[in-house]
Tab-separated table of C-alpha atoms in Angstrom:
chain	number	residue	atom	x	y	z
A	107	MET	CA	-10.494	75.095	-121.659
A	108	THR	CA	-7.744	73.200	-119.704
A	109	ARG	CA	-8.274	75.770	-116.744
A	110	PHE	CA	-11.543	75.669	-116.420
A	111	PHE	CA	-11.652	71.598	-116.574
A	112	ARG	CA	-9.069	71.590	-114.393
A	113	SER	CA	-10.243	74.419	-111.818
A	114	ALA	CA	-14.032	72.130	-112.139
A	115	PHE	CA	-12.101	68.940	-111.420
A	116	VAL	CA	-10.286	70.230	-108.121
A	117	ILE	CA	-13.945	71.633	-107.043
A	118	ALA	CA	-15.354	68.531	-107.685
A	119	ARG	CA	-12.890	66.035	-106.041
A	120	ARG	CA	-13.036	68.969	-102.800
A	121	ASP	CA	-16.753	68.575	-102.348
A	122	PHE	CA	-16.477	64.517	-103.302
A	123	GLY	CA	-14.134	64.134	-100.598
A	124	ALA	CA	-15.673	66.503	-98.038
A	125	THR	CA	-19.234	64.806	-98.874
A	126	VAL	CA	-18.233	60.726	-99.281
A	127	LEU	CA	-15.391	60.896	-96.399
A	128	SER	CA	-17.509	62.929	-93.570
A	129	LYS	CA	-19.160	60.968	-90.874
A	130	ALA	CA	-22.072	62.224	-91.776
A	131	PHE	CA	-22.410	60.098	-94.954
A	132	ILE	CA	-23.224	57.263	-92.979
A	133	PHE	CA	-26.324	58.637	-91.955
A	134	PHE	CA	-26.920	59.927	-95.143
A	135	LEU	CA	-26.448	56.359	-96.783
A	136	LEU	CA	-29.192	55.184	-94.324
A	137	ALA	CA	-31.698	58.050	-94.681
A	138	PRO	CA	-34.045	55.912	-96.676
A	139	LEU	CA	-34.323	53.295	-94.121
A	140	PHE	CA	-36.203	55.817	-91.427
A	141	PRO	CA	-38.864	56.481	-94.846
A	142	LEU	CA	-39.449	52.668	-95.244
A	143	LEU	CA	-39.139	52.177	-91.975
A	144	PHE	CA	-42.184	54.598	-91.258
A	145	GLY	CA	-44.538	53.650	-94.287
A	146	GLY	CA	-44.328	50.005	-93.383
A	147	VAL	CA	-45.621	50.672	-89.389
A	148	PHE	CA	-47.927	52.810	-90.787
A	149	SER	CA	-49.019	51.565	-93.703
A	150	SER	CA	-50.007	48.231	-91.909
A	151	ILE	CA	-51.434	50.032	-89.339
A	152	SER	CA	-53.890	51.817	-92.007
A	153	ALA	CA	-54.338	48.093	-93.990
A	154	ARG	CA	-56.045	46.729	-90.089
A	155	VAL	CA	-57.751	49.536	-89.511
A	156	ALA	CA	-59.137	49.891	-93.212
A	157	ALA	CA	-59.244	45.942	-93.514
A	158	GLN	CA	-61.928	45.352	-89.717
A	159	ASN	CA	-64.058	49.347	-91.462
A	160	GLN	CA	-64.075	47.340	-94.709
A	161	ARG	CA	-65.603	44.185	-93.529
A	162	PRO	CA	-69.031	44.642	-92.573
A	163	VAL	CA	-70.514	42.312	-90.677
A	164	VAL	CA	-73.572	40.552	-91.190
A	165	ALA	CA	-76.454	39.060	-88.624
A	166	VAL	CA	-77.526	35.566	-89.675
A	167	VAL	CA	-81.283	35.301	-87.246
A	168	GLY	CA	-82.279	31.533	-87.630
A	169	PRO	CA	-81.448	28.140	-87.401
A	170	LYS	CA	-78.039	27.184	-86.925
A	171	SER	CA	-77.989	25.034	-89.326
A	172	ASP	CA	-78.605	27.902	-92.157
A	173	LEU	CA	-75.517	29.439	-90.467
A	174	GLU	CA	-73.323	26.932	-91.027
A	175	ARG	CA	-74.241	26.594	-95.010
A	176	LEU	CA	-73.679	30.107	-95.464
A	177	ALA	CA	-70.520	29.963	-93.515
A	178	ALA	CA	-69.235	26.873	-95.673
A	179	ALA	CA	-69.909	28.962	-98.787
A	180	ARG	CA	-68.298	31.869	-97.395
A	181	ASP	CA	-64.792	30.110	-96.938
A	182	GLN	CA	-64.749	28.381	-100.342
A	183	MET	CA	-65.396	31.870	-101.773
A	184	ALA	CA	-62.530	33.665	-99.068
A	185	SER	CA	-60.375	30.532	-100.462
A	186	ALA	CA	-60.595	32.014	-103.631
A	187	ILE	CA	-60.739	35.122	-103.867
A	188	GLY	CA	-59.458	36.330	-100.074
A	189	ASP	CA	-61.290	36.972	-96.999
A	190	GLU	CA	-60.373	40.639	-96.947
A	191	HIS	CA	-63.361	42.288	-98.361
A	192	LEU	CA	-66.237	39.871	-97.811
A	193	VAL	CA	-69.036	39.722	-95.265
A	194	ARG	CA	-68.585	38.308	-92.070
A	195	LEU	CA	-71.234	35.980	-90.919
A	196	VAL	CA	-72.832	36.261	-87.054
A	197	GLY	CA	-75.577	34.181	-86.246
A	198	TYR	CA	-78.489	34.759	-83.530
A	199	SER	CA	-81.391	32.258	-82.221
A	200	ALA	CA	-84.441	34.273	-83.736
A	201	GLU	CA	-87.143	35.922	-81.010
A	202	PRO	CA	-90.579	36.240	-81.132
A	203	ASP	CA	-90.455	40.008	-82.331
A	204	LEU	CA	-88.303	39.673	-85.126
A	205	ALA	CA	-88.374	43.422	-86.000
A	206	ALA	CA	-87.234	44.098	-82.494
A	207	GLN	CA	-84.618	42.311	-82.823
A	208	GLN	CA	-84.090	43.774	-85.951
A	209	ARG	CA	-83.811	47.056	-84.380
A	210	HIS	CA	-81.825	45.965	-81.696
A	211	LEU	CA	-78.850	44.156	-84.205
A	212	LEU	CA	-78.786	46.970	-85.962
A	213	ALA	CA	-78.135	49.815	-83.063
A	214	SER	CA	-75.187	46.913	-81.939
A	215	ARG	CA	-71.964	48.270	-81.582
A	216	VAL	CA	-70.529	45.306	-80.910
A	217	PRO	CA	-69.862	43.741	-83.382
A	218	PRO	CA	-71.130	47.022	-85.784
A	219	ILE	CA	-73.898	45.048	-87.499
A	220	ARG	CA	-74.278	46.361	-90.969
A	221	ALA	CA	-77.642	44.153	-92.458
A	222	VAL	CA	-79.385	41.248	-90.986
A	223	LEU	CA	-80.316	38.088	-92.634
A	224	SER	CA	-83.968	36.451	-91.408
A	225	GLY	CA	-86.080	34.280	-92.778
A	226	GLY	CA	-83.782	31.144	-93.965
A	227	LEU	CA	-82.330	30.132	-96.885
A	228	ASP	CA	-85.793	29.847	-98.497
A	229	HIS	CA	-87.231	32.980	-97.751
A	230	PRO	CA	-84.591	35.075	-97.036
A	231	ARG	CA	-84.851	39.038	-96.172
A	232	LEU	CA	-82.147	41.683	-95.788
A	233	VAL	CA	-82.159	44.366	-93.634
A	234	GLY	CA	-79.851	47.594	-93.475
A	235	ALA	CA	-77.998	50.345	-94.386
A	236	LEU	CA	-77.832	48.632	-97.948
A	237	ALA	CA	-77.538	51.994	-100.322
A	238	ALA	CA	-74.028	52.561	-99.752
A	239	ASP	CA	-72.656	49.518	-100.185
A	240	PRO	CA	-74.492	47.395	-102.630
A	241	GLY	CA	-71.601	44.776	-102.307
A	242	ILE	CA	-72.877	43.336	-99.457
A	243	VAL	CA	-76.141	42.135	-101.370
A	244	GLY	CA	-74.156	40.588	-103.636
A	245	GLN	CA	-72.435	38.621	-101.632
A	246	LEU	CA	-75.521	37.290	-100.137
A	247	ARG	CA	-77.092	37.017	-103.071
A	248	VAL	CA	-74.105	34.365	-104.071
A	249	LEU	CA	-73.738	32.972	-100.782
A	250	ILE	CA	-77.381	32.042	-100.512
A	251	SER	CA	-77.477	30.647	-103.835
A	252	SER	CA	-74.228	28.280	-102.852
A	253	ALA	CA	-75.885	27.430	-99.805
A	254	ARG	CA	-79.075	26.144	-101.412
A	255	ALA	CA	-77.267	24.120	-104.166
A	256	GLY	CA	-75.221	21.857	-101.491
A	257	SER	CA	-72.473	21.936	-103.459
A	258	VAL	CA	-69.916	23.722	-101.048
A	259	ASP	CA	-68.293	20.900	-100.011
A	260	ARG	CA	-68.114	19.302	-103.355
A	261	GLU	CA	-65.153	21.346	-105.313
A	262	PRO	CA	-65.321	20.396	-108.929
A	263	ASP	CA	-62.576	19.370	-110.603
A	264	LEU	CA	-60.583	22.057	-112.596
A	265	PRO	CA	-57.746	20.784	-114.717
A	266	THR	CA	-55.009	22.943	-115.063
A	267	GLN	CA	-51.936	23.649	-117.046
A	268	ASP	CA	-49.348	26.297	-116.009
A	269	VAL	CA	-47.580	28.149	-119.226
A	270	THR	CA	-45.922	31.377	-119.633
A	271	PRO	CA	-46.775	34.612	-119.010
A	272	SER	CA	-49.424	36.045	-121.087
A	273	SER	CA	-48.841	39.345	-123.053
A	274	GLY	CA	-51.465	40.814	-120.399
A	275	ALA	CA	-49.707	39.576	-117.480
A	276	ILE	CA	-46.274	40.763	-119.093
A	277	SER	CA	-47.661	44.464	-119.633
A	278	ALA	CA	-49.089	44.874	-116.677
A	279	ASP	CA	-46.094	43.828	-114.742
A	280	ARG	CA	-43.706	46.054	-116.638
A	281	THR	CA	-46.682	49.123	-115.896
A	282	ASP	CA	-45.886	48.323	-112.708
A	283	THR	CA	-42.193	47.931	-113.202
A	284	ALA	CA	-42.326	51.776	-115.044
A	285	GLN	CA	-44.654	53.156	-112.066
A	286	VAL	CA	-42.092	51.829	-109.262
A	287	ALA	CA	-38.940	53.088	-111.028
A	288	GLN	CA	-40.171	56.600	-111.880
A	289	THR	CA	-41.259	57.202	-108.500
A	290	ILE	CA	-37.610	55.928	-107.103
A	291	LEU	CA	-36.003	58.807	-109.647
A	292	PHE	CA	-38.275	61.102	-108.689
A	293	ILE	CA	-38.240	60.859	-104.904
A	294	LEU	CA	-34.289	60.520	-105.330
A	295	THR	CA	-33.636	63.631	-107.424
A	296	LEU	CA	-35.946	65.548	-105.099
A	297	MET	CA	-34.629	64.874	-102.434
A	298	LEU	CA	-30.745	64.478	-103.881
A	299	SER	CA	-31.280	67.826	-105.733
A	300	THR	CA	-31.761	70.064	-102.464
A	301	MET	CA	-27.950	69.120	-100.971
A	302	VAL	CA	-26.316	71.583	-103.017
A	303	LEU	CA	-28.147	74.481	-101.570
A	304	SER	CA	-27.072	73.712	-97.681
A	305	GLN	CA	-23.672	73.674	-98.897
A	306	LEU	CA	-23.382	76.649	-100.592
A	307	ILE	CA	-24.827	78.254	-97.871
A	308	GLU	CA	-22.124	77.412	-95.373
A	309	GLU	CA	-19.876	78.650	-98.094
A	310	LYS	CA	-21.424	81.962	-98.571
A	311	SER	CA	-21.960	83.077	-95.285
A	312	ASN	CA	-18.564	82.430	-93.982
A	313	LYS	CA	-16.800	84.070	-97.193
A	314	VAL	CA	-15.051	81.032	-98.488
A	315	ILE	CA	-16.542	80.797	-102.461
A	316	GLU	CA	-15.092	84.302	-102.445
A	317	VAL	CA	-11.955	83.033	-102.114
A	318	ILE	CA	-12.373	80.514	-104.183
A	319	ALA	CA	-13.805	82.453	-106.393
A	320	ALA	CA	-10.640	84.220	-106.672
A	321	ALA	CA	-8.298	81.840	-107.905
A	322	ILE	CA	-10.504	79.820	-109.842
A	323	PRO	CA	-13.147	80.908	-112.361
A	324	ILE	CA	-16.783	80.996	-111.428
A	325	ASP	CA	-18.076	78.951	-113.989
A	326	ALA	CA	-15.763	76.143	-113.623
A	327	MET	CA	-16.654	76.426	-109.640
A	328	PHE	CA	-20.469	76.088	-110.887
A	329	VAL	CA	-20.145	72.646	-112.335
A	330	GLY	CA	-17.322	71.644	-109.907
A	331	LYS	CA	-20.163	71.846	-107.154
A	332	LEU	CA	-22.561	70.435	-109.181
A	333	PHE	CA	-20.612	67.665	-110.413
A	334	ALA	CA	-19.360	66.561	-106.424
A	335	MET	CA	-22.703	66.270	-105.919
A	336	LEU	CA	-23.721	63.979	-108.671
A	337	SER	CA	-20.972	61.720	-108.364
A	338	ALA	CA	-21.757	61.608	-104.544
A	339	SER	CA	-25.564	60.562	-105.662
A	340	VAL	CA	-24.701	58.402	-106.959
A	341	LEU	CA	-22.261	56.684	-105.154
A	342	ALA	CA	-25.192	56.328	-102.260
A	343	LEU	CA	-27.742	54.851	-105.327
A	344	LEU	CA	-25.000	52.002	-106.193
A	345	VAL	CA	-24.702	51.491	-102.377
A	346	TRP	CA	-28.939	52.173	-102.482
A	347	MET	CA	-29.281	49.418	-105.365
A	348	GLY	CA	-26.635	47.166	-104.004
A	349	SER	CA	-28.867	46.652	-100.407
A	350	GLY	CA	-32.208	46.480	-102.373
A	351	ALA	CA	-31.031	43.401	-104.411
A	352	LEU	CA	-29.425	42.117	-100.989
A	353	LEU	CA	-32.730	42.398	-98.922
A	354	ILE	CA	-35.511	41.153	-101.738
A	355	GLN	CA	-32.260	38.005	-102.122
A	356	LEU	CA	-33.002	37.531	-98.408
A	357	VAL	CA	-36.791	38.717	-97.987
A	358	LYS	CA	-38.674	37.416	-100.834
A	359	HIS	CA	-39.069	33.727	-101.722
A	360	GLY	CA	-37.019	33.544	-105.192
A	361	GLY	CA	-34.789	36.482	-104.619
A	362	VAL	CA	-34.319	38.886	-107.163
A	363	ALA	CA	-35.568	36.171	-109.542
A	364	THR	CA	-39.047	36.394	-109.677
A	365	LEU	CA	-39.503	40.394	-110.317
A	366	PRO	CA	-40.717	41.208	-113.308
A	367	VAL	CA	-38.426	41.942	-115.955
A	368	PRO	CA	-38.087	45.269	-117.616
A	369	ALA	CA	-38.589	45.363	-121.500
A	370	VAL	CA	-35.148	45.998	-122.210
A	371	GLY	CA	-33.775	43.302	-119.792
A	372	TRP	CA	-31.901	43.992	-116.296
A	373	PRO	CA	-28.276	45.125	-117.312
A	374	ALA	CA	-29.882	47.811	-119.514
A	375	PHE	CA	-32.103	49.305	-117.116
A	376	LEU	CA	-29.836	49.242	-114.291
A	377	ALA	CA	-27.336	51.199	-116.431
A	378	LEU	CA	-29.910	53.205	-117.771
A	379	SER	CA	-31.564	54.000	-114.359
A	380	VAL	CA	-27.883	55.160	-113.216
A	381	ILE	CA	-27.659	57.082	-116.928
A	382	TYR	CA	-31.524	58.807	-116.063
A	383	PHE	CA	-30.499	59.813	-112.646
A	384	GLY	CA	-27.350	61.819	-113.079
A	385	MET	CA	-28.957	63.071	-116.539
A	386	ASN	CA	-32.312	64.140	-113.944
A	387	TYR	CA	-29.954	65.489	-111.147
A	388	LEU	CA	-28.101	67.518	-113.340
A	389	LEU	CA	-30.851	68.973	-114.849
A	390	PHE	CA	-32.075	69.953	-111.367
A	391	GLY	CA	-29.511	70.576	-109.425
A	392	ALA	CA	-28.504	73.336	-111.578
A	393	ALA	CA	-31.744	75.188	-110.548
A	394	PHE	CA	-31.654	74.805	-107.256
A	395	LEU	CA	-27.488	75.096	-107.106
A	396	MET	CA	-29.454	78.829	-109.539
A	397	ILE	CA	-31.350	79.444	-106.489
A	398	GLY	CA	-28.980	78.678	-104.248
A	399	ALA	CA	-26.724	81.561	-105.534
A	400	GLN	CA	-29.897	84.083	-104.926
A	401	ALA	CA	-30.400	83.168	-101.266
A	402	SER	CA	-27.671	84.818	-98.364
A	403	THR	CA	-29.855	82.575	-95.485
A	404	ALA	CA	-31.669	79.408	-95.099
A	405	ARG	CA	-35.178	81.180	-95.076
A	406	GLU	CA	-34.399	82.909	-98.561
A	407	VAL	CA	-33.359	79.293	-100.036
A	408	GLN	CA	-36.524	77.329	-98.535
A	409	THR	CA	-39.050	80.448	-99.651
A	410	MET	CA	-37.350	80.462	-102.732
A	411	SER	CA	-36.568	76.390	-103.581
A	412	LEU	CA	-40.701	75.759	-102.887
A	413	PRO	CA	-41.922	76.528	-106.233
A	414	ALA	CA	-38.978	74.723	-107.848
A	415	THR	CA	-39.954	72.115	-105.762
A	416	PHE	CA	-43.916	72.415	-106.638
A	417	ALA	CA	-42.370	72.329	-110.092
A	418	GLN	CA	-40.260	68.828	-109.925
A	419	VAL	CA	-44.060	67.451	-108.515
A	420	LEU	CA	-45.734	68.821	-111.709
A	421	LEU	CA	-43.250	67.519	-114.356
A	422	PHE	CA	-43.230	64.100	-112.710
A	423	GLY	CA	-46.938	63.926	-112.741
A	424	PHE	CA	-46.301	64.825	-116.527
A	425	ALA	CA	-43.983	62.008	-116.961
A	426	ALA	CA	-46.393	59.887	-115.121
A	427	LYS	CA	-48.896	60.325	-118.188
A	428	SER	CA	-46.399	58.366	-120.411
A	429	ILE	CA	-46.591	54.943	-118.502
A	430	GLY	CA	-48.863	52.448	-120.473
A	431	ASP	CA	-48.529	53.899	-123.922
A	432	PRO	CA	-45.100	56.097	-124.237
A	433	ASP	CA	-45.983	56.164	-127.695
A	434	SER	CA	-48.900	58.774	-127.570
A	435	LEU	CA	-49.230	62.076	-128.220
A	436	ILE	CA	-48.222	62.517	-124.248
A	437	GLY	CA	-45.647	60.082	-123.926
A	438	ILE	CA	-43.512	61.578	-126.900
A	439	ALA	CA	-44.392	65.146	-125.421
A	440	ALA	CA	-42.765	63.780	-121.966
A	441	ALA	CA	-39.843	62.291	-123.934
A	442	ALA	CA	-38.921	65.714	-125.350
A	443	PHE	CA	-40.170	68.324	-123.192
A	444	PRO	CA	-36.617	68.088	-121.155
A	445	LEU	CA	-37.265	68.445	-117.404
A	446	SER	CA	-39.452	65.374	-117.710
A	447	SER	CA	-37.424	63.514	-120.532
A	448	PRO	CA	-35.600	61.371	-117.938
A	449	MET	CA	-38.278	60.382	-115.660
A	450	ALA	CA	-40.427	59.279	-119.111
A	451	MET	CA	-37.411	58.105	-120.861
A	452	LEU	CA	-37.075	55.457	-117.883
A	453	ALA	CA	-40.544	54.549	-118.121
A	454	ARG	CA	-40.127	53.483	-121.474
A	455	ALA	CA	-37.435	51.345	-120.830
A	456	ALA	CA	-39.511	48.897	-118.628
A	457	GLN	CA	-42.484	48.863	-121.010
A	458	GLN	CA	-40.741	49.081	-124.694
A	459	PRO	CA	-37.537	46.742	-125.940
A	460	GLU	CA	-35.984	48.970	-128.131
A	461	LEU	CA	-32.376	50.643	-127.531
A	462	TRP	CA	-32.478	53.392	-129.930
A	463	PRO	CA	-35.126	56.162	-128.479
A	464	HIS	CA	-32.730	55.731	-125.374
A	465	PHE	CA	-29.762	57.256	-127.273
A	466	ALA	CA	-31.143	59.810	-129.275
A	467	GLY	CA	-32.795	60.327	-125.126
A	468	ILE	CA	-29.565	60.769	-123.901
A	469	VAL	CA	-27.927	63.145	-126.680
A	470	TRP	CA	-31.108	65.257	-126.334
A	471	GLN	CA	-31.152	65.448	-122.688
A	472	ALA	CA	-27.403	66.072	-123.135
A	473	ILE	CA	-27.999	69.184	-125.535
A	474	TRP	CA	-30.590	70.478	-122.879
A	475	ILE	CA	-28.318	69.922	-119.774
A	476	ALA	CA	-25.013	71.964	-121.536
A	477	ILE	CA	-27.737	74.598	-122.269
A	478	ILE	CA	-28.901	74.928	-118.811
A	479	LEU	CA	-25.320	74.668	-116.848
A	480	ARG	CA	-23.940	77.643	-119.490
A	481	PHE	CA	-27.353	79.555	-118.160
A	482	GLY	CA	-26.441	78.811	-115.368
A	483	ALA	CA	-23.150	79.350	-114.974
A	484	GLN	CA	-23.365	82.887	-116.119
A	485	LEU	CA	-26.317	84.003	-113.525
A	486	PHE	CA	-24.206	82.202	-110.507
A	487	ARG	CA	-21.410	84.283	-111.866
A	488	LYS	CA	-23.183	87.740	-111.472
A	489	THR	CA	-25.089	86.836	-108.394
A	490	VAL	CA	-22.756	84.971	-105.930
A	491	LEU	CA	-20.587	87.241	-104.988
A	492	LYS	CA	-22.768	90.464	-105.066
A	493	SER	CA	-22.696	92.417	-101.256
A	494	GLY	CA	-24.696	94.763	-100.155
A	495	PRO	CA	-28.272	97.033	-100.979
A	496	ARG	CA	-30.536	94.050	-103.095
A	497	SER	CA	-31.602	95.289	-106.424
A	498	PRO	CA	-35.281	95.588	-106.796
A	499	TRP	CA	-36.997	91.888	-107.942
A	500	TRP	CA	-37.646	93.341	-111.830
A	501	LYS	CA	-33.659	93.802	-111.735
A	502	PHE	CA	-33.046	90.470	-111.556
A	503	GLY	CA	-30.677	88.323	-113.397
A	504	ARG	CA	-29.124	92.051	-114.792
A	505	ALA	CA	-25.686	93.124	-114.802
């Protein structure tokens, strides 16, 4: 046993140093910036396009005074609920042939008019393609009612009192925190657990792994490689967490103090995030390492890792069912199933203040990690040094 742990430590130290001390590790630490940058750019473009397409334009045919009263009512509504989805009002003078004017306006592309309001505030009439967007009718009814009342310039007095957040607001914030944390855990595990594949393929191709296997047990090599990549990933995770906290402190007004506090508190939540990331990484990293042992080329790795990646997505969806109600039957099942347990328990930490379920969950996950590592090491030993003709697929895993 002492030789096993010593050999595993040697492999882990070798792979950890080769990964962290290389120049490529700097680019690896910068990797999350690129999806964040592209996501921010494309989300802003999509939001602007969506805002332009979702804001319907209504032509108001009638006196200028009616348009001004409707515009004042709209401004009052926009100050309360925002301007993104409110109708846009454009005024036009009435023409002798109202029907022809309506057809002309509805055929206009600049601006793209959705409906035409005529008849003034006393006898309004709306014409347009309204079946697909009944919200336009509801908005115009409220605007016409406010404009008729003539009270848009006189906002009523409404005394307000700021109190501590209600239970409903706290629950909603914690649900959002659970969803964000679970998604980040899934993405990081999906991205980092595949690192062991390329490294293993490289060593198999240049026969380095056979030299190493002649000196140390194969099981120790399997465990050492897995924990080396886990250590490098945890180091990268700590760097990203610190950088994210610094960015929030600089960009967001009030900094990290304004973020919703998880149910277990920030210190315990951050510690559990690192622990559950390690558990999740070991569970899926062992699976990817076993896949890498079966493949001889990068093409085979891509083919064989596709089902494993698809399984990760399904497990992420299963764990996401626990958000909002971790004590439900689905929530308990997601926490009990080993491969979805880390993600489900991290979401629970954001929503429930009790700590004892996490101690039980960590012990449960550690047991399954030991089982998977044992099985993976045996399969790794049987397949990693095999050469010559391939066995049929129905003999997969046999000695």
